[in-house]
XYZ file of C-alpha atoms in Angstrom:
389
model
C -52.752 59.600 -193.001
C -50.542 59.791 -190.803
C -50.663 57.799 -187.112
C -49.528 60.445 -184.368
C -46.540 58.974 -182.767
C -46.833 58.702 -178.773
C -43.890 60.144 -177.408
C -41.983 57.398 -175.062
C -41.342 58.195 -171.144
C -37.578 58.245 -170.429
C -37.032 55.747 -167.857
C -36.520 57.376 -164.303
C -33.617 56.513 -162.098
C -33.687 56.163 -158.265
C -32.281 59.423 -157.424
C -34.589 60.618 -159.679
C -37.358 58.404 -157.833
C -36.063 59.282 -154.362
C -34.347 61.291 -152.924
C -30.729 60.753 -151.472
C -30.303 60.905 -147.230
C -28.776 63.910 -145.690
C -26.300 63.219 -143.243
C -27.539 62.555 -139.917
C -28.145 64.842 -137.032
C -28.464 64.641 -133.591
C -31.709 64.437 -132.478
C -32.285 64.784 -128.875
C -33.351 61.026 -128.790
C -30.213 60.551 -129.237
C -29.128 62.892 -126.737
C -30.921 61.061 -123.957
C -29.773 57.487 -125.004
C -26.369 58.588 -124.494
C -27.182 60.648 -121.479
C -29.126 57.580 -119.919
C -26.125 55.557 -120.786
C -23.795 58.032 -119.231
C -25.890 58.040 -116.206
C -27.172 54.153 -116.004
C -24.148 51.975 -117.253
C -20.789 54.188 -116.838
C -21.630 55.845 -113.399
C -22.438 53.184 -111.458
C -19.434 51.277 -113.179
C -16.900 54.375 -112.034
C -18.448 54.307 -108.571
C -18.313 50.422 -108.384
C -14.819 50.055 -109.590
C -13.753 53.617 -107.295
C -15.415 51.219 -104.473
C -13.600 47.885 -105.436
C -10.255 49.425 -106.044
C -10.145 51.585 -103.246
C -12.402 50.506 -100.240
C -12.960 47.128 -100.250
C -10.608 45.333 -98.288
C -8.737 42.475 -98.957
C -10.191 38.600 -98.134
C -7.866 35.369 -97.765
C -8.915 31.645 -98.302
C -8.373 28.884 -96.590
C -9.084 25.791 -98.497
C -9.013 22.356 -97.172
C -10.930 19.071 -98.475
C -11.932 15.992 -96.718
C -14.435 13.001 -96.656
C -16.450 10.642 -94.480
C -14.993 7.550 -94.146
C -16.065 3.791 -92.941
C -13.880 0.833 -91.390
C -15.498 -2.936 -93.090
C -14.160 -5.219 -91.799
C -14.243 -8.199 -94.324
C -15.579 -11.991 -93.757
C -14.710 -14.626 -91.572
C -11.324 -15.789 -93.293
C -9.969 -11.884 -93.499
C -10.702 -11.343 -89.716
C -8.832 -13.952 -88.962
C -6.641 -13.454 -90.367
C -6.057 -10.105 -89.480
C -7.320 -8.116 -92.399
C -9.386 -4.830 -92.765
C -10.666 -2.734 -95.262
C -11.094 0.670 -95.775
C -13.777 2.382 -97.890
C -15.946 5.027 -98.913
C -18.743 5.936 -97.682
C -22.597 6.345 -99.218
C -23.193 9.205 -100.965
C -25.805 10.249 -98.015
C -22.963 10.915 -95.503
C -21.456 14.072 -97.901
C -25.154 15.358 -98.014
C -25.913 15.752 -94.366
C -22.439 16.426 -93.670
C -22.809 19.458 -96.581
C -26.516 20.707 -95.333
C -24.917 20.224 -91.786
C -22.327 22.576 -92.330
C -24.695 25.200 -93.665
C -26.923 25.132 -91.218
C -26.927 27.655 -87.675
C -26.283 24.680 -85.810
C -22.919 25.010 -87.152
C -22.774 29.142 -87.192
C -23.430 28.428 -83.180
C -21.079 26.155 -82.674
C -18.069 27.299 -84.410
C -19.312 31.117 -83.467
C -18.547 29.408 -79.863
C -14.904 29.372 -81.025
C -14.004 31.647 -83.175
C -15.230 35.404 -83.131
C -16.948 35.424 -86.349
C -18.745 39.013 -85.738
C -14.979 39.843 -85.254
C -13.328 37.450 -88.678
C -16.182 38.735 -90.527
C -16.247 42.274 -89.624
C -14.709 45.330 -91.150
C -15.891 49.157 -90.029
C -14.526 50.430 -93.701
C -16.351 48.033 -95.953
C -20.280 47.840 -95.607
C -20.301 45.831 -98.139
C -18.711 42.892 -97.990
C -18.695 43.108 -94.118
C -20.666 41.608 -92.160
C -22.656 44.677 -90.103
C -24.129 46.074 -87.283
C -26.905 42.879 -87.003
C -24.968 40.156 -85.316
C -28.180 37.821 -84.531
C -28.396 34.185 -85.568
C -30.284 34.745 -89.069
C -27.677 37.568 -90.461
C -24.817 35.805 -89.185
C -26.224 32.736 -90.689
C -27.016 34.980 -94.536
C -23.086 36.514 -94.398
C -22.043 32.913 -93.381
C -22.872 32.011 -96.824
C -21.291 34.404 -98.468
C -17.587 33.259 -96.794
C -18.122 29.810 -96.456
C -18.467 27.479 -100.167
C -18.930 23.803 -99.645
C -18.295 21.811 -102.882
C -19.247 18.181 -102.962
C -18.832 15.653 -105.050
C -21.375 12.813 -104.350
C -19.827 10.497 -107.146
C -16.637 10.085 -104.883
C -18.347 11.532 -101.627
C -15.285 14.274 -101.376
C -15.681 17.186 -100.055
C -13.801 20.626 -100.052
C -14.343 23.921 -98.067
C -13.559 27.512 -99.016
C -13.765 29.734 -95.943
C -12.655 33.398 -97.010
C -12.284 35.675 -94.256
C -10.026 39.276 -93.936
C -7.624 37.786 -91.802
C -5.819 34.433 -92.864
C -5.498 32.818 -89.689
C -9.287 33.840 -88.965
C -9.740 31.838 -91.779
C -7.664 29.197 -91.235
C -9.374 29.370 -88.005
C -12.803 28.568 -89.042
C -11.580 26.249 -91.898
C -10.290 23.828 -88.430
C -13.584 24.452 -86.031
C -15.601 23.663 -88.790
C -13.811 20.373 -89.331
C -13.667 19.776 -85.670
C -17.605 20.077 -85.225
C -17.990 17.771 -88.721
C -15.674 14.879 -87.011
C -17.948 15.524 -83.763
C -21.529 15.263 -85.807
C -20.096 12.129 -87.580
C -18.762 10.801 -84.774
C -22.624 11.036 -83.521
C -24.019 9.791 -86.170
C -21.388 6.457 -86.338
C -21.979 6.215 -82.653
C -26.071 6.638 -83.163
C -25.970 3.381 -85.991
C -24.214 1.323 -83.766
C -26.479 1.885 -80.787
C -29.029 1.112 -83.212
C -27.917 -2.233 -84.215
C -26.591 -3.618 -81.210
C -29.577 -1.940 -78.713
C -32.350 -4.989 -79.767
C -29.510 -7.914 -79.593
C -28.391 -6.562 -75.975
C -31.554 -6.272 -74.870
C -32.190 -10.240 -75.991
C -28.391 -10.618 -74.132
C -29.627 -9.690 -71.160
C -33.111 -11.169 -71.361
C -31.130 -14.223 -71.385
C -28.494 -13.845 -68.897
C -31.703 -12.710 -66.303
C -33.218 -16.270 -67.400
C -30.461 -18.207 -67.100
C -30.356 -16.536 -63.677
C -33.581 -17.409 -62.382
C -32.943 -20.862 -63.630
C -30.243 -21.776 -61.694
C -31.288 -20.319 -58.312
C -34.801 -22.166 -58.645
C -32.762 -25.047 -59.356
C -30.601 -24.845 -56.008
C -33.437 -23.435 -53.985
C -34.809 -26.947 -55.218
C -32.011 -28.636 -53.659
C -31.172 -26.651 -50.629
C -34.986 -27.368 -49.332
C -34.772 -31.067 -50.256
C -30.986 -32.202 -49.448
C -31.310 -33.699 -52.899
C -29.353 -33.307 -55.864
C -30.906 -35.452 -58.211
C -34.431 -37.643 -56.776
C -33.718 -39.930 -60.183
C -29.330 -40.396 -59.134
C -30.568 -40.379 -55.482
C -33.621 -43.254 -56.298
C -31.305 -45.463 -58.309
C -28.276 -45.177 -55.116
C -31.204 -46.196 -53.231
C -32.275 -48.773 -54.774
C -28.907 -49.842 -55.191
C -27.648 -50.341 -52.367
C -30.952 -52.610 -51.296
C -29.751 -54.776 -53.706
C -26.006 -54.704 -52.819
C -27.026 -55.643 -48.650
C -29.164 -57.804 -50.887
C -26.736 -59.320 -52.428
C -24.296 -59.263 -48.967
C -26.711 -60.970 -47.023
C -27.100 -64.014 -49.866
C -23.219 -64.135 -49.817
C -22.596 -64.340 -45.999
C -25.325 -66.985 -45.587
C -24.148 -69.467 -48.668
C -21.090 -68.668 -46.436
C -22.679 -69.437 -42.720
C -24.207 -72.468 -44.238
C -20.907 -73.520 -45.527
C -19.537 -73.424 -42.502
C -22.025 -75.028 -40.417
C -22.020 -78.694 -42.982
C -17.904 -78.757 -42.120
C -17.635 -77.404 -38.555
C -19.929 -77.319 -35.504
C -22.469 -74.530 -34.832
C -19.622 -73.526 -31.335
C -17.102 -72.527 -33.802
C -15.332 -69.210 -33.755
C -15.804 -68.578 -37.548
C -19.718 -69.574 -37.553
C -20.429 -67.517 -35.103
C -18.707 -63.959 -36.878
C -20.864 -65.430 -40.181
C -24.240 -65.235 -38.324
C -23.215 -61.763 -36.551
C -21.634 -60.609 -40.192
C -25.390 -61.939 -41.789
C -27.530 -60.345 -38.741
C -25.501 -57.552 -39.312
C -26.119 -57.165 -42.921
C -29.975 -58.127 -41.950
C -30.531 -55.220 -39.769
C -29.182 -52.490 -41.884
C -31.471 -54.044 -45.189
C -34.343 -53.794 -42.901
C -33.279 -50.082 -41.771
C -33.272 -49.260 -45.078
C -35.890 -51.100 -46.300
C -38.092 -49.463 -42.829
C -36.519 -45.544 -44.069
C -37.992 -45.949 -47.736
C -40.787 -46.967 -47.044
C -41.830 -44.983 -45.095
C -41.465 -41.811 -47.248
C -43.424 -43.825 -49.464
C -46.423 -44.752 -47.219
C -46.261 -41.190 -46.061
C -47.078 -39.674 -49.099
C -46.748 -41.943 -51.886
C -46.768 -39.035 -54.599
C -44.369 -37.236 -52.915
C -41.275 -39.205 -54.612
C -43.338 -38.897 -58.188
C -43.594 -35.094 -57.199
C -40.391 -34.296 -56.895
C -38.320 -35.673 -59.689
C -41.434 -33.847 -61.814
C -40.387 -30.450 -60.290
C -36.422 -30.924 -60.670
C -36.805 -32.761 -64.234
C -39.000 -29.135 -64.732
C -35.892 -27.103 -63.100
C -34.250 -28.944 -65.033
C -35.809 -28.266 -68.527
C -35.959 -24.722 -68.369
C -32.017 -24.499 -67.031
C -31.350 -26.511 -69.922
C -33.587 -24.108 -72.036
C -31.495 -20.467 -70.766
C -28.556 -22.181 -71.243
C -29.229 -22.666 -74.537
C -31.319 -19.362 -75.056
C -28.204 -17.573 -73.163
C -26.147 -18.771 -76.063
C -28.119 -18.206 -78.797
C -28.296 -14.893 -77.596
C -24.382 -14.423 -76.505
C -23.923 -14.833 -80.482
C -26.336 -12.761 -82.291
C -24.894 -9.723 -79.693
C -21.224 -10.882 -81.111
C -22.784 -11.269 -84.696
C -24.497 -7.339 -84.052
C -21.257 -6.181 -82.379
C -19.404 -6.954 -85.931
C -22.269 -5.716 -87.654
C -21.740 -2.625 -86.113
C -17.952 -2.238 -86.796
C -18.985 -2.131 -90.380
C -20.942 0.478 -89.551
C -17.940 2.895 -87.849
C -17.936 6.142 -89.719
C -15.143 9.055 -89.100
C -14.010 11.940 -90.947
C -10.934 12.181 -93.117
C -9.042 15.008 -94.076
C -6.948 14.227 -97.210
C -6.235 18.782 -97.359
C -5.714 20.156 -94.143
C -6.797 24.162 -93.447
C -4.200 26.233 -95.131
C -3.034 29.455 -94.445
C -2.635 31.502 -97.066
C -0.409 34.297 -97.854
C -1.691 36.463 -100.898
C -5.589 37.697 -100.690
C -7.370 36.539 -103.779
C -10.918 38.237 -102.545
C -12.647 40.555 -103.671
C -12.407 39.390 -107.280
C -12.346 42.927 -107.984
C -11.754 42.737 -112.434
C -14.299 39.765 -111.810
C -16.934 41.641 -110.788
C -16.849 44.592 -111.830
C -17.191 43.085 -115.766
C -20.114 41.031 -113.683
C -21.911 44.277 -112.544
C -21.150 46.473 -115.742
C -22.053 43.726 -117.685
C -24.917 43.414 -115.357
C -25.820 47.211 -115.570
C -25.294 47.174 -119.858
C -27.945 44.335 -120.288
C -30.658 46.269 -117.794
C -29.613 50.182 -120.220
C -30.042 47.325 -123.188
C -33.112 46.009 -122.418
C -35.188 49.374 -121.051
C -33.411 51.194 -124.721
C -35.371 48.757 -127.173
C -38.462 48.425 -124.815
C -38.272 52.881 -125.648
C -37.562 51.938 -129.331
C -40.788 49.596 -128.961
C -43.225 51.644 -128.068
C -42.271 55.134 -130.049
C -41.835 52.649 -133.166
C -45.818 51.531 -132.250
C -46.911 55.678 -132.114
């Protein structure tokens, strides 16, 4: 019995399974894609290039660089030697100045010195000009396009670039910005110095007023009592009485010696008796004067002494307070000197000779790239939506 043979299939090639792709044909979607590319990219880029190279006016840039510096007083030994050092201020000063340069306040101040509307406007260049709106808001917005500030917080250096259609206008604006910024730094420095010495000056003035009042009160006491120092006056009176008593004792001894050796009618005895009598009368008069003062008001003299001592203590305290307040005021002045700031320009405003702006090729490339990117995103979105259907 013969078995039936089954014929084997011949393997098929890829060409037999899938037919070869035919030549690509231009379809309607391709035409639309090319049309949108020309409409959205090529034509706007060409128009923008025509404006940049045929209509846009040249602009000149004035650059400058400066920094905020402060005057630092060294230690006491250096101060006696007259040595000082210059140090850069903290980064906060540069930040404040950067904000001020970009603020409407500076725009107003510069506009009073330089006609910004005339410097930033060219009727035949509407894209890069200020336009017809001359209000401070529009002027400040256009200021951000024309004035560029670069601040290095590490070094405190500030670079400024001002663009204008005329090089002299750009230089004048940069000069006005520097002068107004310098005035701001001077005002801030004056405020810092005033804050530092205000309290010390008030304490010094109070101490001066207290010292004047104490001296006036002591002078009034002396004028009223006709006594310079009650304690010294009492000591002087007591010393006078003691002296008179000693002189009276010496006169009496001399008289006794004369009586032992001569008669009572001797001229020397008569003179000795007269001398003793005069001393006795003077002693009695001084005692009487002192006694009447004590008898009329026993508390008067102690009260005078107490009042005088109180006034003397007030005067001494006022003098010490004045010296302390004066020393504190001098220290505050020295501290205020360390807070003195000023603006130092190491690159003055330049006068441009070549127009560097607008940077036409850079702007053309940026706009063309943006148009290309936008067109690519739209095309990819179209094909993504088409493939989903």
